[in-house]
PDB file of C-alpha atoms in Angstrom:
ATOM      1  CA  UNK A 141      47.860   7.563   7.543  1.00 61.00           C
ATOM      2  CA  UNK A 142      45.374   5.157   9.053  1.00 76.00           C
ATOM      3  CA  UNK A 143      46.404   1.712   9.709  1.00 90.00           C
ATOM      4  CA  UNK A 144      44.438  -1.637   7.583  1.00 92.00           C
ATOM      5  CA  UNK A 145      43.997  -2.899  11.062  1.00 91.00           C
ATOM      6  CA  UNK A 146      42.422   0.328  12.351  1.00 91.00           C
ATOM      7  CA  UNK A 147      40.283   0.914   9.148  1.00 92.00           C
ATOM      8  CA  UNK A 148      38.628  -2.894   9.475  1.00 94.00           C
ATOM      9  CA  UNK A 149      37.700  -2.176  12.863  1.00 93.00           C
ATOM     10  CA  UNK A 150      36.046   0.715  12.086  1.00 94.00           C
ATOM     11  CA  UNK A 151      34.156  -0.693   9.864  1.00 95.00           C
ATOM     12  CA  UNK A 152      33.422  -3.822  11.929  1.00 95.00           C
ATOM     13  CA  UNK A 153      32.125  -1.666  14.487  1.00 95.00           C
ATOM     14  CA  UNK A 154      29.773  -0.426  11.873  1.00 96.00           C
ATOM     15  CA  UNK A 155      28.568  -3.753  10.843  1.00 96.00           C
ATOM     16  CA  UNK A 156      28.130  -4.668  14.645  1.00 95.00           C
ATOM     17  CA  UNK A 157      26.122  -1.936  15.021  1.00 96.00           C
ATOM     18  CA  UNK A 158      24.039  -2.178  11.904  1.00 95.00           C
ATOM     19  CA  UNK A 159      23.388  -5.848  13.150  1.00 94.00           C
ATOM     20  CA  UNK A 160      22.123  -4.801  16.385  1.00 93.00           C
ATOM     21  CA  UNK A 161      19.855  -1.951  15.056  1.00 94.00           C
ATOM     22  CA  UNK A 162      18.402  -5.014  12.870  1.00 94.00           C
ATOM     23  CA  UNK A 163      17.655  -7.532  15.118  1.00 92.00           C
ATOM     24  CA  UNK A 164      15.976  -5.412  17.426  1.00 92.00           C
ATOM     25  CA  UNK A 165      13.614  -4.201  14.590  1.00 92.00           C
ATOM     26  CA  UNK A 166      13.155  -8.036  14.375  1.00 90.00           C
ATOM     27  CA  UNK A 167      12.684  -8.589  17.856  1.00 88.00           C
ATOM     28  CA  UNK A 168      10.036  -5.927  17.556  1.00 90.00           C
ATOM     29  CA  UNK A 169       8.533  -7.556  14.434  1.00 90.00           C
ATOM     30  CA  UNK A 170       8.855 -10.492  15.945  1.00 87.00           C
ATOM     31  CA  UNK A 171       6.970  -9.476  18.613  1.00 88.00           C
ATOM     32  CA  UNK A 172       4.010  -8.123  16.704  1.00 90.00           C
ATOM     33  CA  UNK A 173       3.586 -11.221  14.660  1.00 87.00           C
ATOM     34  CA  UNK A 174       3.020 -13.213  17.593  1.00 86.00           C
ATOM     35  CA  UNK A 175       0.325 -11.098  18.880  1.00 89.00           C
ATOM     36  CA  UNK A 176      -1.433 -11.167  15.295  1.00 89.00           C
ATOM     37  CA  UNK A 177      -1.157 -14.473  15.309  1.00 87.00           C
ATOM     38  CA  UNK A 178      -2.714 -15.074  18.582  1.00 88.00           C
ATOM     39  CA  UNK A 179      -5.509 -12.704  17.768  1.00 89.00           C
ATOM     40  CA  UNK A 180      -6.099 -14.775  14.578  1.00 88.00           C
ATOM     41  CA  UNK A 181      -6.330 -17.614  16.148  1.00 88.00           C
ATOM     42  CA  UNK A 182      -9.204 -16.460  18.340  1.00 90.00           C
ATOM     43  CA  UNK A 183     -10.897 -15.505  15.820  1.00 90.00           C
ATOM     44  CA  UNK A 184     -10.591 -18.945  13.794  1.00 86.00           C
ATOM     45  CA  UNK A 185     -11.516 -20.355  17.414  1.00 88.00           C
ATOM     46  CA  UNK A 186     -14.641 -18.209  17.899  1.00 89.00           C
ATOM     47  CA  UNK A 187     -15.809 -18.687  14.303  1.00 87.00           C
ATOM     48  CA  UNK A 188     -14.959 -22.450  14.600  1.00 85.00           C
ATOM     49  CA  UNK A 189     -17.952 -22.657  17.993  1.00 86.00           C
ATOM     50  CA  UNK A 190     -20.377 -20.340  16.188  1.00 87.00           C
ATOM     51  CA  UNK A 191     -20.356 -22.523  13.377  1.00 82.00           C
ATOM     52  CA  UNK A 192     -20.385 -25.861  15.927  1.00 81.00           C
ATOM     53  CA  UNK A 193     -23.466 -24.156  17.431  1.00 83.00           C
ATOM     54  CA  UNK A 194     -25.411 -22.886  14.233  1.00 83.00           C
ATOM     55  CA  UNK A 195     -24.883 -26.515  12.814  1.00 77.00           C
ATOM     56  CA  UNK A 196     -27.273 -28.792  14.630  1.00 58.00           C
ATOM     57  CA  UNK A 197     -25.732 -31.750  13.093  1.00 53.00           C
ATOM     58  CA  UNK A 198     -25.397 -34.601  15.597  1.00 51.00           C
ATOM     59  CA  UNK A 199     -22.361 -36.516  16.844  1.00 50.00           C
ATOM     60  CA  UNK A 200     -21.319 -39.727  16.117  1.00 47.00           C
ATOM     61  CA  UNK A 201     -21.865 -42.005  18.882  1.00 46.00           C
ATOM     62  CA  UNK A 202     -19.757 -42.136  21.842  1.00 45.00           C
ATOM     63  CA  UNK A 203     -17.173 -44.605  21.389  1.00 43.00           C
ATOM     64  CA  UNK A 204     -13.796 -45.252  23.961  1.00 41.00           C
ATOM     65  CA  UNK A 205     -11.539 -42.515  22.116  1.00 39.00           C
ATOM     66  CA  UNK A 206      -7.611 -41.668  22.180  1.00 40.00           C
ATOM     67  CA  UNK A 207      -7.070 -38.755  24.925  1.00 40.00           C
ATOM     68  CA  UNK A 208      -4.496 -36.469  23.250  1.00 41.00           C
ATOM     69  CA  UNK A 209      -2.419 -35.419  25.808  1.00 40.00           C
ATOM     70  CA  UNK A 210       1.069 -33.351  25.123  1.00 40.00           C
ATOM     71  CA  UNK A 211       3.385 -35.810  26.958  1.00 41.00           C
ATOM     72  CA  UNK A 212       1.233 -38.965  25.749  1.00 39.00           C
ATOM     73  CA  UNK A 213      -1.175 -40.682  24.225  1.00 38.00           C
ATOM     74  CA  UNK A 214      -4.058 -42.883  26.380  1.00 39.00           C
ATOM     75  CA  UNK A 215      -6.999 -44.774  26.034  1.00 38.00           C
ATOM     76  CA  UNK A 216     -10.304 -43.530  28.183  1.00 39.00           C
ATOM     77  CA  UNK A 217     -13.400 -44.496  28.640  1.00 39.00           C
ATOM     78  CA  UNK A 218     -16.095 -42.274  26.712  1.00 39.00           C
ATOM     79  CA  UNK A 219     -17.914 -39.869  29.109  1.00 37.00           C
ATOM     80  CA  UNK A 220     -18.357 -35.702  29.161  1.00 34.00           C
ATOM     81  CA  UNK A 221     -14.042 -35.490  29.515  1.00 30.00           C
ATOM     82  CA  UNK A 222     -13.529 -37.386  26.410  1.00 32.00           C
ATOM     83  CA  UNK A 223     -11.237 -34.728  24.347  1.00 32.00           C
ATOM     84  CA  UNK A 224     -10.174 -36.627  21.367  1.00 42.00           C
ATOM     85  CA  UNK A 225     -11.561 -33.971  18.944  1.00 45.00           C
ATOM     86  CA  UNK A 226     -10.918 -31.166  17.142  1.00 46.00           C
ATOM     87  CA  UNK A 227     -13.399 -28.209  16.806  1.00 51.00           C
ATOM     88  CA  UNK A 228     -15.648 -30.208  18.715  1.00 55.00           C
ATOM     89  CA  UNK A 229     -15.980 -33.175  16.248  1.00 62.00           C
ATOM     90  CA  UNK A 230     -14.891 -36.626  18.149  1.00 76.00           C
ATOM     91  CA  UNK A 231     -12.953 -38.599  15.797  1.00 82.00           C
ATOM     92  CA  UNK A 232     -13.242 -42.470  16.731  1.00 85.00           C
ATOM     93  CA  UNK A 233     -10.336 -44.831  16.878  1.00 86.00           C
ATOM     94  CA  UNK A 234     -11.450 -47.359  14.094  1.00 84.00           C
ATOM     95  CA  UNK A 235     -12.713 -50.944  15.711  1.00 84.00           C
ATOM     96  CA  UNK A 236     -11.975 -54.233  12.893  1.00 83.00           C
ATOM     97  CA  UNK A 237     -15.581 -53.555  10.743  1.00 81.00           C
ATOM     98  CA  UNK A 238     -16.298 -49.798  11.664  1.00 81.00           C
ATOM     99  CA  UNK A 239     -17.694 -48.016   9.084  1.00 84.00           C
ATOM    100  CA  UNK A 240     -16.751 -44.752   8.033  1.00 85.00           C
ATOM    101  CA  UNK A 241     -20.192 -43.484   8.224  1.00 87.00           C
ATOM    102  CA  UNK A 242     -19.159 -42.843  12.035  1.00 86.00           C
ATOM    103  CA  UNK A 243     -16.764 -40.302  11.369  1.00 87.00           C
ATOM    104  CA  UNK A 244     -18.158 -36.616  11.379  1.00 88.00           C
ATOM    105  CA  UNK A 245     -18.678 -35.208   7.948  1.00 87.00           C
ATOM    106  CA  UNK A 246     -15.393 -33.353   6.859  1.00 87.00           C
ATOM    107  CA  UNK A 247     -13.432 -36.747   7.915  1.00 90.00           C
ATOM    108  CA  UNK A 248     -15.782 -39.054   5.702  1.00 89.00           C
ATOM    109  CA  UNK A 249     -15.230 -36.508   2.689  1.00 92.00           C
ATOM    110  CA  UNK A 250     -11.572 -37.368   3.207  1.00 91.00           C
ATOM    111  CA  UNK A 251     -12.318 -41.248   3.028  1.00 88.00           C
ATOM    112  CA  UNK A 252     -14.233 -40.867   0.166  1.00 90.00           C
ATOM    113  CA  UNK A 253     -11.390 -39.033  -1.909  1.00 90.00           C
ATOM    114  CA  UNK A 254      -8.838 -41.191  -0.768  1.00 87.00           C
ATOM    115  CA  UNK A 255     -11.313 -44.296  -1.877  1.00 85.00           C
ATOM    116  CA  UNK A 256     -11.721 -42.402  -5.174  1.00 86.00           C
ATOM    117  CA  UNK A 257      -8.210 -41.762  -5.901  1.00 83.00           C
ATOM    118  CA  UNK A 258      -6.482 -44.741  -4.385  1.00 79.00           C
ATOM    119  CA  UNK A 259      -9.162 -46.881  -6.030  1.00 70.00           C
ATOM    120  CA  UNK A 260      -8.306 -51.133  -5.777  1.00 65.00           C
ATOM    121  CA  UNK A 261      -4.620 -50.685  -5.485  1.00 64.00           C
ATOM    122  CA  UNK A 262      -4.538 -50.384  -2.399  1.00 61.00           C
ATOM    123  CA  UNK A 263      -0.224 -50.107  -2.718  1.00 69.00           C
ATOM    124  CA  UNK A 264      -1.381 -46.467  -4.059  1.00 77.00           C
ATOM    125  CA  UNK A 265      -1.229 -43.520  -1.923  1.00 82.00           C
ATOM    126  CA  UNK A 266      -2.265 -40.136  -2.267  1.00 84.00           C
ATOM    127  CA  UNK A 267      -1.338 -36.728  -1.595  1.00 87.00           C
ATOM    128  CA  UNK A 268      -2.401 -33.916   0.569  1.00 88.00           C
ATOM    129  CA  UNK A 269      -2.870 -31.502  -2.504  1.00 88.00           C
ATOM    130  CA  UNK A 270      -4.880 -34.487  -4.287  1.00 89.00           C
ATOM    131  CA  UNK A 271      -6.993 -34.890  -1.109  1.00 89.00           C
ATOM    132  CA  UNK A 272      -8.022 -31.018  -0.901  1.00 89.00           C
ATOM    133  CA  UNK A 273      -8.621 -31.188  -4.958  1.00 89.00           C
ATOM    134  CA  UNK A 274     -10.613 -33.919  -4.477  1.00 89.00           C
ATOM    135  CA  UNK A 275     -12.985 -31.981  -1.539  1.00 90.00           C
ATOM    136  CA  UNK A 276     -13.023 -28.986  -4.192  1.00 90.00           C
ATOM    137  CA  UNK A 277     -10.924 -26.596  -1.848  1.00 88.00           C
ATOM    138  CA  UNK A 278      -8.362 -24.411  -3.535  1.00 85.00           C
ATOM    139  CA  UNK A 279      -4.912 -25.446  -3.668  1.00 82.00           C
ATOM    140  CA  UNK A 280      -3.552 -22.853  -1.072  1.00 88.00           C
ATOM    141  CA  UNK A 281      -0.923 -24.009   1.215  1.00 88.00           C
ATOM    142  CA  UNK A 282      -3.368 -23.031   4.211  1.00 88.00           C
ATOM    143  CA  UNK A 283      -6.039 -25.465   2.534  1.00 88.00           C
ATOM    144  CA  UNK A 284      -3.465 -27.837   2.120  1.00 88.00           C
ATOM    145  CA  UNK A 285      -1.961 -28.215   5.194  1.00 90.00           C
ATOM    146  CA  UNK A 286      -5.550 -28.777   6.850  1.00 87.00           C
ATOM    147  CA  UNK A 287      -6.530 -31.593   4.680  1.00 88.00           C
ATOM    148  CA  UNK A 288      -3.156 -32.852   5.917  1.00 90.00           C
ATOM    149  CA  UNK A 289      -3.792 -32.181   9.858  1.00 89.00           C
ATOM    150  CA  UNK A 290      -7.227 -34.632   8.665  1.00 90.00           C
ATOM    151  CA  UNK A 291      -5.125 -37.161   7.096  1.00 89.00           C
ATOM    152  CA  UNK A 292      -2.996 -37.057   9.753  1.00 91.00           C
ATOM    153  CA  UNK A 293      -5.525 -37.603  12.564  1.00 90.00           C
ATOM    154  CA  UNK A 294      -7.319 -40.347  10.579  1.00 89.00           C
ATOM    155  CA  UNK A 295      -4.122 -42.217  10.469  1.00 89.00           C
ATOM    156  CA  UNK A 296      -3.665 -41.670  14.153  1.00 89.00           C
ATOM    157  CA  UNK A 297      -7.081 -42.793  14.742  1.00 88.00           C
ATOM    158  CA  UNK A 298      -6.519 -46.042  12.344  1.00 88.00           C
ATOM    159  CA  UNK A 299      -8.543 -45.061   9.632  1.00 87.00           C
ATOM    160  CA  UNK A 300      -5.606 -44.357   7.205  1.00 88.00           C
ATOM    161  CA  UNK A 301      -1.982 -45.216   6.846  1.00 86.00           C
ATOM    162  CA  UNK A 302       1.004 -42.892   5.828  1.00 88.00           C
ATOM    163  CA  UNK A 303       3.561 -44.987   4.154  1.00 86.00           C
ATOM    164  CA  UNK A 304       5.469 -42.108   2.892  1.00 84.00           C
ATOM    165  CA  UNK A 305       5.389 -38.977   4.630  1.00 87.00           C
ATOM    166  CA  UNK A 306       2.841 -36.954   3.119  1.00 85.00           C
ATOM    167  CA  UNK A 307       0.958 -39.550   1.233  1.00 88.00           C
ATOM    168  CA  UNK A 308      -2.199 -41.467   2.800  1.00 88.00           C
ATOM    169  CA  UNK A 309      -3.708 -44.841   1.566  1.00 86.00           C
ATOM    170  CA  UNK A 310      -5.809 -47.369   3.609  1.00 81.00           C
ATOM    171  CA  UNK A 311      -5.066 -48.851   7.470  1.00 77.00           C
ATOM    172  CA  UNK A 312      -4.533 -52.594   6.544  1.00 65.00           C
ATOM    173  CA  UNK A 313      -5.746 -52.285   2.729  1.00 44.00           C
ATOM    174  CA  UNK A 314      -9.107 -52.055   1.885  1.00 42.00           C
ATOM    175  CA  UNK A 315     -10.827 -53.500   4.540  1.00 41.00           C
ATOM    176  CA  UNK A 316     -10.223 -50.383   6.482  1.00 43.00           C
ATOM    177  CA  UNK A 317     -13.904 -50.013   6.926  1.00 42.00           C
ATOM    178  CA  UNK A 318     -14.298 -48.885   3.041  1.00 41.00           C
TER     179      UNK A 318
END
């Protein structure tokens, strides 16, 4: 007769083994994801510069930006180095009595809904659902999350202010250049 000691071992072993069998299948999975996902972003990069070049909109004017570095944050002059954008579109840090008409289009949408929605109280925030229902885009978590990378950068740049996390109402009430 088998010992209870013996038997649980054996069928430790098992599990052990089962678990390793699993995680490298993840690993491997893992692995693959990673190189989708860096594939897919090249191909949201490259579609992102066809469409800067096929749009001959032009840029708002050159104004002394915030550098985004990943150990800080700096003030520069303006000039060709100047990288405070995203996709190409330079995103101003707001002066006291800048207008929002400075800030390339997709940004200004974002002003508008938030001037729609939060309306005269300026105590009122909105959401980053609200914002993408207010630019029409559907309510997908991928559409969601980039009206919230906006939001977010506006509020870096001064143009809005996140009182709760998640929810985006004026820089200094409504005299945030609205």
């Amino acid at each position: 007769m088998a010992s209870v000691v013996g038997l649980l071992e054996e069928r430790e072993l098992a599990a052990r083994e089962r678990v390793e069998v699993l995680r490298a299948e993840a690993d491997r999975v893992l692995a693959r994801l990673a190189e989708a996902e860096t594939g897919w972003q090249e191909w949201v990069i490259a579609r992102q510069r066809v469409g800067e070049v096929l749009s001959a909109t032009p840029t708002a004017p050159r104004e002394p930006a915030l550098v985004e570095t990943p150990d800080d944050v700096q003030e520069q002059e303006p000039g060709p180095a100047v990288a405070a954008s995203v996709g190409g579109r330079v995103v101003p840090v707001r002066q006291p009595g800048s207008d929002p008409q400075i800030l390339p289009e997709g940004y200004r949408e974002i002003m508008r809904v938030v001037t729609e929605q939060v309306g005269p109280d300026v105590r009122s925030a909105t959401g980053c659902q609200e914002i993408a229902a207010g630019l029409g885009l559907e309510p997908t978590p991928a559409r969601v999350e980039a009206a919230r990378h906006r939001a977010k950068r506006l509020v870096t740049r001064g143009w809005l202010a996140e009182p709760v996390p998640g929810r985006f109402t004026f820089s200094g009430g409504r005299g945030a250049g609205s």
